[in-house]
Coordinates of C-alpha atoms in Angstrom, one line a residue:
M1 CA 18.8 -8.5 18.2
K2 CA 15.1 -9.4 18.5
F3 CA 13.9 -6.1 16.9
R4 CA 16.3 -6.7 13.9
F5 CA 14.7 -10.0 13.3
I6 CA 11.2 -8.4 13.5
L7 CA 12.1 -5.6 11.2
A8 CA 13.8 -7.9 8.8
T9 CA 10.7 -10.1 8.7
F10 CA 8.4 -7.2 7.8
L11 CA 10.7 -5.6 5.3
S12 CA 10.6 -8.9 3.5
M13 CA 6.8 -9.0 3.8
G14 CA 6.0 -5.9 1.8
F15 CA 4.8 -3.3 4.1
F16 CA 7.4 -0.7 4.5
A17 CA 10.1 1.0 2.4
Y18 CA 12.8 -1.3 0.9
A19 CA 13.0 -5.0 1.5
Q20 CA 16.5 -6.4 2.2
Q21 CA 15.7 -10.0 2.4
E22 CA 18.0 -13.1 2.4
P23 CA 17.7 -15.1 -0.9
R24 CA 15.2 -17.9 -0.5
K25 CA 16.0 -21.4 -1.8
S26 CA 13.7 -22.6 -4.4
Q27 CA 11.3 -25.2 -3.0
S28 CA 10.4 -26.7 -6.4
K29 CA 11.6 -26.5 -10.2
E30 CA 9.7 -23.8 -12.1
T31 CA 9.7 -24.0 -15.9
V32 CA 8.7 -21.3 -18.5
T33 CA 6.7 -21.2 -21.7
T34 CA 6.1 -18.1 -23.9
T35 CA 3.1 -19.6 -25.7
Q36 CA -0.1 -17.6 -25.4
V37 CA -2.9 -19.9 -24.0
T38 CA -6.3 -19.7 -22.6
V39 CA -6.1 -21.5 -19.3
K40 CA -9.7 -22.7 -19.3
D41 CA -9.2 -24.6 -22.7
E42 CA -6.0 -26.5 -21.6
P43 CA -6.0 -30.2 -20.7
K44 CA -6.7 -30.8 -17.1
S45 CA -3.2 -32.1 -16.4
S46 CA -1.6 -28.8 -17.4
A47 CA -3.2 -27.0 -14.4
N48 CA -1.3 -29.5 -12.1
E49 CA 2.2 -28.2 -13.0
R50 CA 4.3 -25.5 -11.5
T51 CA 4.7 -23.9 -15.0
I52 CA 5.3 -20.2 -15.6
K53 CA 3.3 -18.9 -18.6
V54 CA 4.6 -15.7 -19.9
E55 CA 1.3 -15.2 -21.6
S56 CA -2.0 -16.8 -20.4
S57 CA -5.6 -15.6 -20.0
V58 CA -9.0 -16.8 -18.8
V59 CA -12.1 -14.8 -18.9
T60 CA -15.1 -15.0 -16.5
N61 CA -18.3 -13.0 -16.1
H62 CA -19.9 -11.9 -12.9
T63 CA -22.2 -9.3 -11.3
V64 CA -21.8 -7.3 -8.0
N65 CA -24.2 -5.1 -6.2
I66 CA -22.7 -1.7 -5.5
D67 CA -24.7 0.8 -3.5
G68 CA -27.8 -1.2 -4.1
K69 CA -27.2 -1.4 -7.9
S70 CA -26.2 -4.4 -9.9
V71 CA -23.0 -4.0 -11.9
P72 CA -22.1 -6.6 -14.5
Y73 CA -18.4 -7.0 -15.1
K74 CA -15.9 -9.3 -17.0
A75 CA -12.7 -10.5 -15.2
T76 CA -9.7 -11.3 -17.1
T77 CA -7.0 -13.2 -15.2
G78 CA -3.7 -14.1 -16.7
T79 CA -0.1 -13.1 -17.4
L80 CA 1.5 -10.7 -19.9
P81 CA 5.2 -10.5 -20.8
V82 CA 7.8 -8.0 -19.8
W83 CA 10.0 -7.3 -22.8
D84 CA 13.7 -6.7 -22.9
E85 CA 15.4 -4.1 -25.2
D86 CA 15.5 -6.7 -28.0
G87 CA 11.8 -7.5 -27.8
K88 CA 12.3 -10.8 -26.0
P89 CA 10.2 -11.8 -23.0
I90 CA 12.1 -11.8 -19.8
A91 CA 9.2 -12.2 -17.4
G92 CA 5.6 -12.9 -17.1
L93 CA 3.5 -10.6 -14.9
F94 CA 0.3 -11.9 -13.4
Y95 CA -2.7 -9.6 -13.3
T96 CA -6.5 -9.5 -12.8
Y97 CA -8.4 -7.0 -14.9
Y98 CA -12.0 -6.0 -14.2
E99 CA -14.2 -4.4 -16.8
R100 CA -17.7 -3.2 -16.2
S101 CA -19.4 -5.1 -19.2
D102 CA -22.4 -2.9 -19.9
V103 CA -20.2 0.0 -21.0
Q104 CA -19.9 0.2 -24.8
N105 CA -17.5 3.0 -25.2
R106 CA -14.4 3.0 -22.9
D107 CA -12.9 6.2 -24.2
K108 CA -14.4 8.0 -21.2
R109 CA -14.3 5.2 -18.8
P110 CA -11.5 5.6 -16.1
L111 CA -8.9 2.8 -15.7
V112 CA -7.3 2.3 -12.3
I113 CA -3.9 0.5 -12.2
S114 CA -3.3 -0.9 -8.7
F115 CA -0.2 -1.9 -6.9
N116 CA 0.7 -3.0 -3.5
G117 CA 4.0 -2.6 -1.7
G118 CA 7.0 -4.4 -0.3
P119 CA 8.5 -4.1 -2.8
G120 CA 8.1 -7.9 -2.5
S121 CA 4.3 -8.0 -2.0
A122 CA 1.6 -9.0 -4.3
S123 CA -1.4 -6.9 -5.1
V124 CA -3.6 -9.2 -3.1
W125 CA -4.3 -6.8 -0.2
M126 CA -6.2 -4.0 -2.1
H127 CA -7.5 -6.6 -4.6
I128 CA -9.7 -8.6 -2.2
A129 CA -10.0 -6.3 0.7
Y130 CA -10.5 -2.7 -0.8
T131 CA -11.4 -1.5 -4.2
G132 CA -12.2 -4.9 -6.1
P133 CA -15.6 -6.6 -6.4
V134 CA -15.0 -9.1 -3.5
V135 CA -13.9 -8.6 0.0
L136 CA -12.5 -10.8 2.8
N137 CA -14.8 -12.7 5.1
I138 CA -13.8 -10.9 8.3
D139 CA -15.6 -9.1 11.1
D140 CA -16.4 -5.4 11.0
E141 CA -13.1 -4.3 12.7
G142 CA -10.9 -6.5 10.4
Y143 CA -10.3 -9.6 12.5
P144 CA -10.5 -13.0 10.9
V145 CA -13.4 -15.3 11.1
Q146 CA -13.9 -18.9 10.0
P147 CA -14.7 -20.4 7.6
Y148 CA -12.2 -18.3 5.5
G149 CA -13.3 -16.9 2.2
Y150 CA -14.7 -13.8 0.5
K151 CA -18.0 -12.2 -0.2
E152 CA -19.4 -9.4 -2.5
N153 CA -18.0 -6.0 -2.0
P154 CA -20.8 -3.5 -2.0
Y155 CA -18.3 -0.5 -1.8
S156 CA -16.1 -1.4 -4.8
I157 CA -15.2 1.4 -7.2
L158 CA -16.0 -0.8 -10.1
D159 CA -19.2 1.1 -10.7
V160 CA -17.1 4.2 -11.7
A161 CA -13.8 2.7 -13.1
D162 CA -12.3 -0.4 -14.5
I163 CA -9.5 -1.9 -12.5
I164 CA -6.3 -3.9 -13.0
Y165 CA -4.4 -5.5 -10.1
V166 CA -0.7 -6.1 -11.0
D167 CA 1.8 -8.4 -9.3
P168 CA 5.5 -7.4 -9.9
V169 CA 8.2 -10.1 -10.5
N170 CA 8.3 -12.7 -7.8
T171 CA 5.0 -11.8 -6.3
G172 CA 1.6 -13.6 -7.0
Y173 CA 2.3 -15.9 -10.0
S174 CA 4.7 -13.4 -11.6
R175 CA 8.2 -14.7 -12.4
A176 CA 11.3 -14.1 -14.5
V177 CA 11.5 -16.5 -17.5
S178 CA 14.8 -17.9 -16.3
K179 CA 17.3 -17.7 -13.4
D180 CA 19.8 -16.4 -16.0
I181 CA 17.8 -13.0 -16.2
P182 CA 19.8 -10.6 -14.0
T183 CA 17.6 -9.6 -11.0
S184 CA 18.8 -6.0 -11.5
K185 CA 16.3 -5.8 -14.4
F186 CA 13.6 -5.9 -11.7
F187 CA 14.8 -5.4 -8.1
G188 CA 15.5 -1.7 -7.5
V189 CA 13.8 1.6 -7.2
R190 CA 14.5 2.7 -10.8
A191 CA 14.5 -0.7 -12.4
D192 CA 11.0 -1.5 -10.9
I193 CA 9.6 1.7 -12.3
K194 CA 11.1 1.4 -15.7
Y195 CA 9.9 -2.2 -16.4
L196 CA 6.5 -1.7 -15.0
A197 CA 6.1 1.4 -17.2
E198 CA 6.9 -0.7 -20.2
W199 CA 4.6 -3.4 -19.1
I200 CA 1.7 -0.9 -18.6
N201 CA 2.2 0.3 -22.1
T202 CA 1.8 -3.2 -23.4
F203 CA -1.3 -3.7 -21.3
V204 CA -2.9 -0.4 -22.3
T205 CA -2.1 -1.0 -26.0
R206 CA -3.4 -4.6 -26.0
N207 CA -6.7 -3.7 -24.3
N208 CA -7.2 -0.4 -26.3
R209 CA -7.2 1.8 -23.3
W210 CA -5.2 4.8 -24.7
A211 CA -8.1 7.1 -24.7
S212 CA -9.3 6.3 -21.2
P213 CA -8.5 8.5 -18.2
K214 CA -5.9 6.7 -16.2
F215 CA -5.2 6.6 -12.4
L216 CA -2.5 4.8 -10.4
I217 CA -3.1 3.6 -6.8
G218 CA -0.5 2.3 -4.6
E219 CA -0.1 1.1 -1.1
S220 CA 3.0 1.3 1.2
Y221 CA 6.0 0.7 -1.1
G222 CA 3.5 0.8 -3.9
T223 CA 3.3 4.6 -3.2
T224 CA 7.0 4.9 -4.0
R225 CA 6.3 2.9 -7.1
V226 CA 3.4 4.8 -8.4
S227 CA 4.9 8.2 -7.5
G228 CA 7.9 7.3 -9.8
L229 CA 5.6 5.8 -12.4
A230 CA 3.7 9.0 -12.8
L231 CA 6.8 10.7 -14.2
E232 CA 8.1 7.6 -16.0
L233 CA 5.0 7.1 -17.9
Q234 CA 4.9 10.7 -19.0
N235 CA 8.7 10.9 -19.9
S236 CA 9.2 7.4 -21.5
Q237 CA 5.8 6.1 -22.6
W238 CA 4.1 9.5 -23.3
M239 CA 1.2 8.4 -21.1
Y240 CA -0.5 11.1 -19.0
L241 CA -2.5 10.4 -15.9
N242 CA -5.5 11.9 -14.3
G243 CA -4.7 10.9 -10.8
V244 CA -2.6 9.1 -8.3
V245 CA -3.8 7.7 -5.0
L246 CA -1.2 7.0 -2.3
V247 CA -2.6 4.6 0.4
S248 CA -0.3 4.6 3.6
P249 CA 2.6 6.3 1.8
T250 CA 6.3 5.8 2.5
E251 CA 8.8 8.6 2.8
L252 CA 9.0 8.9 -1.0
G253 CA 12.7 9.8 -0.9
I254 CA 12.0 13.0 1.1
E255 CA 14.6 13.7 3.6
R256 CA 13.5 13.8 7.2
S257 CA 16.5 12.6 9.2
G258 CA 17.6 13.7 12.8
P259 CA 15.3 15.8 14.9
V260 CA 12.5 15.8 12.4
D261 CA 12.4 12.1 12.1
A262 CA 12.3 11.8 15.9
A263 CA 9.6 14.4 16.4
L264 CA 7.2 13.3 13.6
R265 CA 6.3 10.1 15.5
L266 CA 4.6 11.9 18.3
P267 CA 1.1 12.3 16.7
Y268 CA 1.0 8.7 15.9
F269 CA 2.0 7.8 19.5
A270 CA -0.8 10.1 20.6
A271 CA -3.4 8.4 18.4
T272 CA -2.5 4.9 19.6
A273 CA -2.5 6.0 23.3
W274 CA -5.9 7.6 22.6
Y275 CA -7.3 4.4 21.2
H276 CA -6.0 2.4 24.1
K277 CA -7.3 4.8 26.7
A278 CA -3.8 5.6 27.9
L279 CA -4.1 9.4 27.9
A280 CA -5.0 11.9 30.7
A281 CA -8.7 12.2 31.3
D282 CA -9.1 15.7 29.5
L283 CA -7.3 14.4 26.3
Q284 CA -9.2 11.1 26.4
G285 CA -12.5 13.0 26.7
K286 CA -12.0 14.7 23.4
D287 CA -12.6 13.0 20.0
L288 CA -9.5 11.7 18.3
T289 CA -9.5 14.2 15.5
A290 CA -10.2 17.1 18.0
M291 CA -7.3 16.0 20.2
L292 CA -4.6 15.5 17.5
P293 CA -4.2 19.0 16.2
E294 CA -2.9 20.0 19.7
V295 CA -0.3 17.3 19.4
E296 CA 0.7 18.2 15.8
N297 CA 1.1 21.9 16.8
F298 CA 3.3 20.9 19.6
T299 CA 5.4 18.6 17.4
I300 CA 6.0 21.3 14.7
N301 CA 6.4 24.4 16.9
E302 CA 8.1 23.0 20.0
L303 CA 9.4 19.5 19.8
I304 CA 11.4 19.7 16.6
P305 CA 13.1 22.9 17.8
A306 CA 13.8 21.3 21.2
I307 CA 15.4 18.1 19.9
S308 CA 17.4 20.2 17.4
Q309 CA 19.1 21.9 20.3
G310 CA 20.4 18.6 21.7
G311 CA 22.8 19.2 24.6
M312 CA 22.3 23.0 24.4
L313 CA 18.8 22.4 25.7
S314 CA 18.5 23.5 29.3
A315 CA 17.6 20.8 31.9
D316 CA 14.4 22.7 32.9
K317 CA 13.3 23.0 29.3
K318 CA 14.0 19.4 28.5
K319 CA 12.1 18.3 31.5
A320 CA 9.1 20.6 30.4
I321 CA 9.2 19.1 26.8
A322 CA 9.4 15.6 28.2
A323 CA 6.3 16.2 30.4
K324 CA 4.4 17.2 27.4
M325 CA 5.5 14.3 25.3
A326 CA 4.5 12.0 28.2
R327 CA 1.0 13.6 28.3
Y328 CA 0.6 13.0 24.6
S329 CA 2.2 9.6 24.3
G330 CA 1.0 7.7 27.3
L331 CA 4.6 6.9 28.2
S332 CA 6.4 8.0 31.4
E333 CA 8.4 11.2 31.6
K334 CA 11.3 9.1 32.9
V335 CA 11.3 6.9 29.8
I336 CA 11.1 9.8 27.5
L337 CA 14.1 11.5 29.2
D338 CA 16.0 8.3 29.2
Y339 CA 15.8 8.3 25.4
N340 CA 16.6 12.0 25.3
L341 CA 13.3 12.9 23.8
N342 CA 13.9 10.4 20.9
V343 CA 11.6 7.4 21.6
P344 CA 11.9 4.5 19.0
T345 CA 8.7 3.2 17.6
D346 CA 9.6 -0.4 18.4
F347 CA 10.1 0.5 22.1
F348 CA 6.7 2.3 22.0
W349 CA 5.0 -0.8 20.7
K350 CA 6.4 -2.8 23.6
E351 CA 6.0 -0.1 26.4
L352 CA 2.6 1.4 26.0
L353 CA 0.6 -1.5 27.4
R354 CA 3.5 -3.3 29.1
D355 CA 1.9 -3.0 32.5
K356 CA -1.2 -4.7 31.1
G357 CA 0.7 -7.6 29.6
F358 CA 0.3 -6.6 26.0
T359 CA 2.2 -5.2 23.0
V360 CA 0.6 -3.1 20.2
G361 CA 0.8 -3.8 16.5
R362 CA 3.2 -2.1 14.2
L363 CA 1.1 -1.7 11.1
D364 CA -2.1 -1.3 13.0
S365 CA -1.8 -0.5 16.7
R366 CA -5.3 -1.5 17.5
Y367 CA -4.2 -5.0 17.5
R368 CA -2.6 -6.4 20.8
G369 CA 0.0 -9.2 21.1
I370 CA 1.3 -11.3 23.9
D371 CA 5.1 -11.7 24.4
K372 CA 7.1 -14.4 26.1
M373 CA 8.5 -11.8 28.6
S374 CA 7.3 -8.4 29.6
A375 CA 10.9 -7.2 29.6
G376 CA 12.5 -6.1 26.3
E377 CA 12.8 -3.3 23.9
G378 CA 10.4 -4.4 21.2
P379 CA 7.6 -7.0 20.5
D380 CA 8.4 -10.7 19.8
Y381 CA 6.1 -10.6 16.7
N382 CA 3.7 -8.3 14.9
A383 CA 0.2 -9.1 15.9
E384 CA -1.6 -7.4 13.1
L385 CA 0.1 -9.3 10.2
T386 CA -0.5 -12.7 11.8
S387 CA -4.1 -11.8 12.0
W388 CA -4.2 -10.6 8.4
L389 CA -2.6 -13.6 7.0
H390 CA -5.3 -15.7 8.6
S391 CA -7.7 -14.2 6.3
F392 CA -5.9 -13.3 3.1
T393 CA -4.0 -16.3 2.3
P394 CA -6.8 -18.8 2.0
A395 CA -9.1 -16.4 0.3
I396 CA -6.8 -15.4 -2.5
N397 CA -6.0 -19.0 -3.4
M398 CA -9.6 -19.9 -3.2
Y399 CA -10.8 -16.9 -5.2
I400 CA -8.3 -17.1 -8.1
R401 CA -8.9 -20.9 -8.6
N402 CA -12.6 -21.2 -7.9
E403 CA -14.1 -17.9 -8.9
L404 CA -11.7 -16.6 -11.6
N405 CA -11.0 -20.1 -13.0
Y406 CA -7.2 -19.6 -13.2
K407 CA -5.7 -22.9 -12.3
T408 CA -2.0 -23.6 -11.7
D409 CA 0.0 -25.4 -9.1
L410 CA 2.4 -22.5 -8.9
K411 CA 2.7 -21.0 -5.5
Y412 CA 0.9 -17.7 -5.1
N413 CA 3.5 -15.5 -3.5
M414 CA 1.9 -13.3 -0.9
F415 CA 5.6 -12.1 -0.4
G416 CA 8.4 -12.8 -2.7
S417 CA 12.2 -12.5 -2.5
V418 CA 13.4 -9.2 -4.2
Y419 CA 16.9 -9.5 -2.8
P420 CA 19.0 -7.5 -3.1
W421 CA 16.9 -4.5 -3.7
D422 CA 18.8 -1.3 -5.1
K423 CA 17.6 1.5 -3.0
T424 CA 19.6 4.2 -4.8
G425 CA 17.9 6.9 -6.9
D426 CA 14.7 7.2 -4.8
Q427 CA 13.5 10.7 -5.7
T428 CA 9.9 9.5 -6.2
G429 CA 8.3 12.3 -4.3
D430 CA 9.9 14.9 -6.5
N431 CA 9.1 12.7 -9.5
L432 CA 5.4 13.0 -8.6
R433 CA 5.7 16.8 -8.1
Q434 CA 7.4 17.1 -11.5
A435 CA 4.6 15.0 -13.1
M436 CA 1.9 17.2 -11.5
A437 CA 3.8 20.4 -12.6
Q438 CA 4.0 19.2 -16.3
N439 CA 0.4 17.7 -16.3
Q440 CA -2.4 20.0 -15.4
Y441 CA -4.9 17.2 -15.2
L442 CA -2.9 15.2 -12.7
H443 CA -4.5 15.1 -9.2
L444 CA -3.3 13.5 -5.9
L445 CA -5.1 11.9 -3.1
V446 CA -3.4 10.5 0.1
Q447 CA -5.0 8.2 2.4
S448 CA -3.7 7.3 6.0
G449 CA -4.8 5.3 9.0
Y450 CA -4.2 6.9 12.3
Y451 CA -3.1 3.8 13.9
D452 CA -0.4 2.9 11.3
G453 CA 3.1 2.9 12.9
A454 CA 5.0 1.9 9.8
C455 CA 3.9 4.6 7.4
D456 CA 2.2 7.0 9.8
Y457 CA -0.3 9.6 9.0
F458 CA 1.7 12.7 10.2
N459 CA 4.7 11.8 8.1
A460 CA 2.3 11.4 5.2
K461 CA 1.2 15.0 5.8
Y462 CA 4.8 16.1 6.1
S463 CA 5.6 14.4 2.7
M464 CA 2.8 16.4 1.2
W465 CA 4.1 19.6 2.6
Q466 CA 7.6 19.0 1.3
L467 CA 6.4 17.6 -2.1
D468 CA 4.9 20.8 -2.9
A469 CA 7.1 23.3 -0.9
A470 CA 6.2 26.2 -3.1
G471 CA 2.5 25.7 -2.5
K472 CA 1.5 25.9 -6.2
L473 CA -0.2 22.5 -6.4
Q474 CA -2.4 22.5 -3.3
D475 CA -5.6 22.8 -5.3
R476 CA -4.9 19.3 -6.8
M477 CA -3.8 17.6 -3.6
S478 CA -5.9 16.2 -0.7
W479 CA -5.4 14.0 2.4
E480 CA -7.8 11.8 4.2
G481 CA -7.4 10.0 7.6
Y482 CA -9.1 7.0 9.0
R483 CA -9.7 5.4 12.3
S484 CA -7.6 2.2 11.6
G485 CA -4.2 1.2 10.5
H486 CA -2.0 0.6 7.4
M487 CA -4.8 -1.3 5.7
M488 CA -7.6 1.1 6.8
Y489 CA -10.1 -0.6 4.6
L490 CA -10.2 -3.8 6.8
R491 CA -12.5 -1.8 9.2
K492 CA -15.9 -1.9 7.6
D493 CA -16.8 1.8 8.2
D494 CA -13.4 2.9 6.7
L495 CA -13.9 0.5 3.8
K496 CA -17.0 2.3 2.8
T497 CA -15.6 5.8 3.5
A498 CA -12.3 5.3 1.9
N499 CA -13.8 3.9 -1.3
N500 CA -16.1 6.8 -1.4
H501 CA -13.3 9.1 -1.3
I502 CA -11.7 7.4 -4.2
R503 CA -14.9 7.5 -6.1
E504 CA -15.3 11.2 -5.5
F505 CA -11.6 11.7 -6.3
I506 CA -11.9 10.0 -9.7
K507 CA -14.9 12.1 -10.5
K508 CA -13.2 15.3 -9.6
A509 CA -10.1 14.6 -11.6
L510 CA -12.0 14.0 -14.8
P511 CA -12.0 17.3 -16.8
K512 CA -15.2 18.8 -18.0
A513 CA -15.9 18.5 -21.7
G514 CA -13.5 20.7 -23.7
E515 CA -11.5 21.8 -20.6
A516 CA -7.9 22.1 -21.7
A517 CA -4.8 21.2 -19.7
K518 CA -3.3 24.6 -19.1
F519 CA -2.4 27.0 -16.2

């Protein structure tokens, strides 16, 4: 089926929940060395090899203007080993580490550890488009422009925190040392969390950052990853965090099947319909954030109970519910009734602008696509990712090689095979709750784009409600919404606002001098 192909493609590309990709055949032979090297001191010919280095590093120095002030920084780019139980390296993880270089004592300097999603996705997205010192050369709404490249990021959080961007195994330049290493060491919810916690310990120890306040930030599947890491770092590495930032979070292992799952999509449908001016005049005349609470209240108080009744729902009541859903979604009442009030998201992306000849994007429904035929149950392709790859792929390859001076002929995997991925044991939402309960310093910030149809904003709110069902952690939890999609930071206004939210979150999560961690 067409949609199964689309879904499989995107799962493998790192933007939602768990990838179930087919294994890819290796296009070239990759070899491994465990010798620590400094890339810039190697003979020129060694850069022209597809050689996996378990340990390597290159250091460059730069400045960036943030909020009108010059911030000097050092960038360390390279690889560090993943160790097995016997102390042998089983993989080399690629990372980029930015340190503000005019800071003498790092004991009070926050460290942000950044992951993207997939789980088979590199950290490229937030690295060169969100929090780092450079951003893509794109227009103000996030669309690609040529020539491709990057420019200074005046909104980077590097003024208030050092940042490390980490690529898990098979993403970026990270690889296992041998095909003989079982993939089960890396590719699964629990395995991923376990080995990355060990790797973070190695990084923190080598770079003398144990005293620093520490923050995790993850996007998409990266939110599953960092939610689990928050507890794993406490329990297995005895490393305690000050904050976790979830950007476009997944379901975090929190149950929401059946009527809840069906109903929670509606506020996202409404936001998308509002953006494309597909709503009734009275709703369209309201601002987005003034209109959505009405839809959210209907979803919780009327739609979930109605869908729960199934065949027991009277015909008149079902018609009345469908009429309200049509009003809020931009779809016809007939279509909604045909789907028994349970409209799939893939059909919504195809149907909303069908009469205008367009589809809408899955990860950012501001983007429009063109299909071969107007008929069908889902889009032929996802317009937003095609657009993003225009901008990101040239830029990261140019930036690492030319600006950070890390030279290799290894392929930088924007998306890498992590097949088969073991989905069992995902209790990461509760892991995060438990970490917050045990660590009074630990704060949570959730960031969502209103036009994200993969990890939608209302499901993110629902996760927060269920994560803290007892309501005892609310003073350390916050949510922010933005007028864009999965990567809200691609829109210039949201890039500035979202970084400011992280900046303020970091400052808020730092305890006052002498403030003890106790209830």
